[in-house]
mmCIF file of C-alpha atoms and ligand atoms in Angstrom:
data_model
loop_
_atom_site.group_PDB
_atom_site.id
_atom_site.type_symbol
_atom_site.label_atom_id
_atom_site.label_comp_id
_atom_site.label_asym_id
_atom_site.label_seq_id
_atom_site.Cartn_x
_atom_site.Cartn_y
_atom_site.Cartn_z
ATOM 1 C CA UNK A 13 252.246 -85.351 -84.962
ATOM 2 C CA UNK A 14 250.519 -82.591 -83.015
ATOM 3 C CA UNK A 15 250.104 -82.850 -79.383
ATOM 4 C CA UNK A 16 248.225 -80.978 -77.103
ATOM 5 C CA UNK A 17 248.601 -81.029 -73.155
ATOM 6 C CA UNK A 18 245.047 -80.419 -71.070
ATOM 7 C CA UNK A 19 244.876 -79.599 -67.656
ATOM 8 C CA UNK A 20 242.313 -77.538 -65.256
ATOM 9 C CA UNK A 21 243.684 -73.955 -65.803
ATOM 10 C CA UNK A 22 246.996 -74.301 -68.115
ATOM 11 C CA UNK A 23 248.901 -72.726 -65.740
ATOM 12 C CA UNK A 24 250.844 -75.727 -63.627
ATOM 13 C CA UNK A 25 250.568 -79.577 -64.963
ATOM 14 C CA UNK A 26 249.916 -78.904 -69.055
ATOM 15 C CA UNK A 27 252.660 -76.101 -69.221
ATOM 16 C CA UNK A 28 255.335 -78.399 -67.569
ATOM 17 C CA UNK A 29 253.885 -80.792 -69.825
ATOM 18 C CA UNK A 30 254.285 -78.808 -73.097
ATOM 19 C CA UNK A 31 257.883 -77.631 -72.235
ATOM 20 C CA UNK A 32 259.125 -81.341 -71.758
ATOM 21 C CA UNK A 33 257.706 -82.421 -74.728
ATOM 22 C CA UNK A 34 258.885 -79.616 -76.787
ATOM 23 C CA UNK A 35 262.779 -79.584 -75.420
ATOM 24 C CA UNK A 36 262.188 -83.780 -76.823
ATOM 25 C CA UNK A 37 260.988 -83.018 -79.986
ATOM 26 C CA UNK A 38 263.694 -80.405 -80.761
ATOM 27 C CA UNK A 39 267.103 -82.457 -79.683
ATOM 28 C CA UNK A 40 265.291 -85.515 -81.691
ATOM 29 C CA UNK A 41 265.174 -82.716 -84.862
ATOM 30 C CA UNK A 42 261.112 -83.945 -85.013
ATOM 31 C CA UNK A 43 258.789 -82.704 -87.020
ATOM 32 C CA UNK A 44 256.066 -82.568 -84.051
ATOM 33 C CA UNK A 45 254.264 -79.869 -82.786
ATOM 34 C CA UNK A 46 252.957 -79.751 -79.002
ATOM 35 C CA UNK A 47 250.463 -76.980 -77.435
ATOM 36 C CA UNK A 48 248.960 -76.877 -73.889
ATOM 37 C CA UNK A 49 245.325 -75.872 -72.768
ATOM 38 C CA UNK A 50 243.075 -75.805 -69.942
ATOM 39 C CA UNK A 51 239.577 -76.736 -69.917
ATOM 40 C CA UNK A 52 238.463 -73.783 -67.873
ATOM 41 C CA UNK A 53 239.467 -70.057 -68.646
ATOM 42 C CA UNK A 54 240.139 -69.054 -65.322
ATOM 43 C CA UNK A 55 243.702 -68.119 -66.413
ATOM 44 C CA UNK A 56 243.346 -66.546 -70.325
ATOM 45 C CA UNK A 57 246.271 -65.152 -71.041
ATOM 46 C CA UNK A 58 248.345 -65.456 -67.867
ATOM 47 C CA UNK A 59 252.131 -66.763 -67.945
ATOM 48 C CA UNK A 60 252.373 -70.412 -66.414
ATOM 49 C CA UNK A 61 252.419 -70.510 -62.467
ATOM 50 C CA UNK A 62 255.681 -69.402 -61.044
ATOM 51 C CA UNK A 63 256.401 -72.724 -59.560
ATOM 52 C CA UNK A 64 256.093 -73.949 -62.748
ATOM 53 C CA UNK A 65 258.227 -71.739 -64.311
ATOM 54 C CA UNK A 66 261.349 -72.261 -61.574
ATOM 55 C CA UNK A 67 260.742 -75.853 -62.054
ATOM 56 C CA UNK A 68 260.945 -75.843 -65.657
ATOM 57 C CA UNK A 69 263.827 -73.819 -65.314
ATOM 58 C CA UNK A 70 265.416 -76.064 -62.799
ATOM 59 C CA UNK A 71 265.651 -78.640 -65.642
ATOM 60 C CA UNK A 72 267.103 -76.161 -68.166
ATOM 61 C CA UNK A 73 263.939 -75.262 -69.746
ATOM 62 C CA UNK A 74 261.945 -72.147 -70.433
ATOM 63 C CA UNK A 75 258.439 -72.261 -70.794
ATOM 64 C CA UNK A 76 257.564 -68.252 -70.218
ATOM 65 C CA UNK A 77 256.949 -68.136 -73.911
ATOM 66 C CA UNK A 78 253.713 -69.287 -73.119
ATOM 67 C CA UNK A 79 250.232 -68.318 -72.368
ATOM 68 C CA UNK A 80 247.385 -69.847 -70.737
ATOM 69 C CA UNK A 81 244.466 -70.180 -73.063
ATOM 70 C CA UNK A 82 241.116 -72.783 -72.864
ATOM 71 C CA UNK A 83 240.544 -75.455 -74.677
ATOM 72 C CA UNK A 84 238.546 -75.236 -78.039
ATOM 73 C CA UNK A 85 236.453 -77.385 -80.073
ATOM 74 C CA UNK A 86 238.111 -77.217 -82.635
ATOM 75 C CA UNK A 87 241.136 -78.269 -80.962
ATOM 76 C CA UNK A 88 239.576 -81.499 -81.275
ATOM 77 C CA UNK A 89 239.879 -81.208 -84.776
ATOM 78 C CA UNK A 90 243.269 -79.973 -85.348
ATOM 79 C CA UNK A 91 245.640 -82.350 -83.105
ATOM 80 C CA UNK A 92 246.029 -85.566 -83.070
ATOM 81 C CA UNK A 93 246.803 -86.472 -79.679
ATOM 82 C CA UNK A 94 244.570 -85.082 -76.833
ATOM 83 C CA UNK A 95 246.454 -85.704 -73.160
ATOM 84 C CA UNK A 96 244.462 -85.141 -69.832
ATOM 85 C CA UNK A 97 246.673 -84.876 -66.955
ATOM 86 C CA UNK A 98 243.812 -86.205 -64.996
ATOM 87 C CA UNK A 99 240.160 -87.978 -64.782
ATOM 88 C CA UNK A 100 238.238 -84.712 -64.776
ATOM 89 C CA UNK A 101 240.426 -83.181 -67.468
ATOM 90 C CA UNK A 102 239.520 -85.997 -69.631
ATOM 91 C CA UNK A 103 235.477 -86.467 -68.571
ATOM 92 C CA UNK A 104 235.564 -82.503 -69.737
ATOM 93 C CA UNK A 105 237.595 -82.690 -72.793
ATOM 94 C CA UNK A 106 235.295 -85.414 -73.948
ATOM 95 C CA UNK A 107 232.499 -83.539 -73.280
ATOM 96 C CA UNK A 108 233.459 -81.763 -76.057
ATOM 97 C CA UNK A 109 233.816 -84.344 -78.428
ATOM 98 C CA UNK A 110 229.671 -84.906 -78.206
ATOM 99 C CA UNK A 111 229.325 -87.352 -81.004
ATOM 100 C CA UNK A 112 232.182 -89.248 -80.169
ATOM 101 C CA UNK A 113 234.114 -88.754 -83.075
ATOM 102 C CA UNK A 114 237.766 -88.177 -81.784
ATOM 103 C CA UNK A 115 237.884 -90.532 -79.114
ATOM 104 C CA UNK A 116 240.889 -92.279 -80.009
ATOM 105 C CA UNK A 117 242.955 -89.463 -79.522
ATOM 106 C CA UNK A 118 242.061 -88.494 -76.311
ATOM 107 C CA UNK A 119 244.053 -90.422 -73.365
ATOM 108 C CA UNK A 120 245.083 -89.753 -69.922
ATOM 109 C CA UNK A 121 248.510 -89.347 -70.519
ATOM 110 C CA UNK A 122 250.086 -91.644 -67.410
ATOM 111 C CA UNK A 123 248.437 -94.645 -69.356
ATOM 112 C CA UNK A 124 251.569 -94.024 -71.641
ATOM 113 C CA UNK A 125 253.495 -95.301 -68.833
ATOM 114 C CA UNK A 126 251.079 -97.061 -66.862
ATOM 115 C CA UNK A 127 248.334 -98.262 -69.477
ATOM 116 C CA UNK A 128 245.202 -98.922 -68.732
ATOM 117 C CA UNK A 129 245.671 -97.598 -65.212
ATOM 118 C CA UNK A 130 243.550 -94.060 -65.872
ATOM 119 C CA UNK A 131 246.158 -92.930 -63.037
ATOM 120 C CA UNK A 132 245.527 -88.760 -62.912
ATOM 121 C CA UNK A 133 248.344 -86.524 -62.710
ATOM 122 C CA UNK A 134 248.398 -84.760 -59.087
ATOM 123 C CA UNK A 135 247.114 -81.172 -59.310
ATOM 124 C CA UNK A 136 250.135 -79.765 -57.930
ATOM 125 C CA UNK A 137 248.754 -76.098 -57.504
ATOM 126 C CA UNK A 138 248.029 -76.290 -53.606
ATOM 127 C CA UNK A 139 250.550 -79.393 -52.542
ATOM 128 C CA UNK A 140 253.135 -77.780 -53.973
ATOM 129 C CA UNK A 141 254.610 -80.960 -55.402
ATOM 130 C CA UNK A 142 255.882 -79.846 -58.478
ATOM 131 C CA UNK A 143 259.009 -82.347 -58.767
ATOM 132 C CA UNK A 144 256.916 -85.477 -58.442
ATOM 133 C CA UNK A 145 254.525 -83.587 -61.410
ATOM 134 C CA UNK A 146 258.148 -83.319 -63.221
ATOM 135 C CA UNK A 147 259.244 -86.410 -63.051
ATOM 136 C CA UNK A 148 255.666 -88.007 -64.085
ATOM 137 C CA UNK A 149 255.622 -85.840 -67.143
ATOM 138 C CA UNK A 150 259.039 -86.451 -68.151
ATOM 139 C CA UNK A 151 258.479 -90.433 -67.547
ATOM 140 C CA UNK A 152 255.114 -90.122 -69.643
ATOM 141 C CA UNK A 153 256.752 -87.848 -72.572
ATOM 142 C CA UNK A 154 259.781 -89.759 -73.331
ATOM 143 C CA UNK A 155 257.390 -93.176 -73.651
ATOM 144 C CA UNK A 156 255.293 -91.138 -75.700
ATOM 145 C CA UNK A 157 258.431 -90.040 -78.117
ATOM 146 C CA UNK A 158 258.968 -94.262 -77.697
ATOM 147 C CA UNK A 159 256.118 -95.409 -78.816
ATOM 148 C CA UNK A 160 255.318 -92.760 -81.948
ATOM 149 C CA UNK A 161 258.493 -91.705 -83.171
HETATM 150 P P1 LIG B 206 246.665 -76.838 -63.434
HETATM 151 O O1 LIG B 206 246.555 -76.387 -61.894
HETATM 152 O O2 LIG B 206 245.317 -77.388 -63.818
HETATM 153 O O3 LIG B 206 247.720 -77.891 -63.404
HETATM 154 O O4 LIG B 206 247.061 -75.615 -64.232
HETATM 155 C C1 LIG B 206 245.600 -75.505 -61.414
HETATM 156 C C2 LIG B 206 245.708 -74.165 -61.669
HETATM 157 C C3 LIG B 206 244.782 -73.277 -61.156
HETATM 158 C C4 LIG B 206 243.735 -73.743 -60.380
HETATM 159 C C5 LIG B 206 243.623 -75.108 -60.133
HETATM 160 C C6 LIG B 206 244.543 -75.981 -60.653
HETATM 161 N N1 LIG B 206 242.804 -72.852 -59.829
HETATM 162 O O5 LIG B 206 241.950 -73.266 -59.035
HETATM 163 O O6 LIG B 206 242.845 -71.633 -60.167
#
């Protein structure tokens, strides 16, 4: 199973998102891969937001191993679950997909926990709420390791 995490600029929500998932997959001893992106490229290259990074580390995790980097086409191709944190995230990532061919893998990914509900993820980069995005993501991640593992 490969994963990847979308958010606006893959520096607060999809990081967070990525780290959970991959501190899961390794105590389970999975053979799952997860990656983050944004859909804009306002952030290439930078380490996740530092509020991220305390947070993560707050739950015994490190995610400054990673970089931001925008989504791809071809990402499309090569995972097999696509997870907007929110409504735009997803109306862009399958803006991507023109001729509707991946579809199926691309979800909001509170409907993992909430389905059907399209419920976004809150962009936490100017309320600061970075536990509530925590909690959300670890909710939606362990239902997610539930329901395909
Ligand atoms: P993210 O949060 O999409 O969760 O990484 C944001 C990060 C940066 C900006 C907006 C949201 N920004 O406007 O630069």
């Amino acid at each position: 199973m490969k994963i990847l995490m979308v958010c606006l600029g893959n520096i607060c929500r999809s990081p967070l998102a990525e780290g959970i998932m991959q501190k899961k997959i390794e105590d389970q001893g999975l053979d799952w891969q997860v990656d983050s992106a944004g859909t804009s490229g306002w952030h290439q290259g930078e380490l996740p937001d530092p509020r991220s990074i305390e947070k993560a580390q707050q739950h015994g995790l490190d995610i400054t191993y990673q970089r931001s980097r925008q989504l791809l086409s071809s990402d499309l191709e090569d995972f097999d679950l696509i997870l907007a944190m929110d409504t735009s995230n997803y109306n862009n990532i399958k803006k991507l997909d023109s001729e509707n061919i991946h579809s199926d893998k691309i979800k909001m990914i509170l409907n993992f926990v909430y389905p059907n509900e399209n419920r976004s993820v809150p962009d936490p980069y100017y309320d600061n709420g970075f536990q509530r995005v925590y909690d959300m993501l670890d909710q939606a991640t362990e239902a997610i390791l539930n329901q395909y593992s």
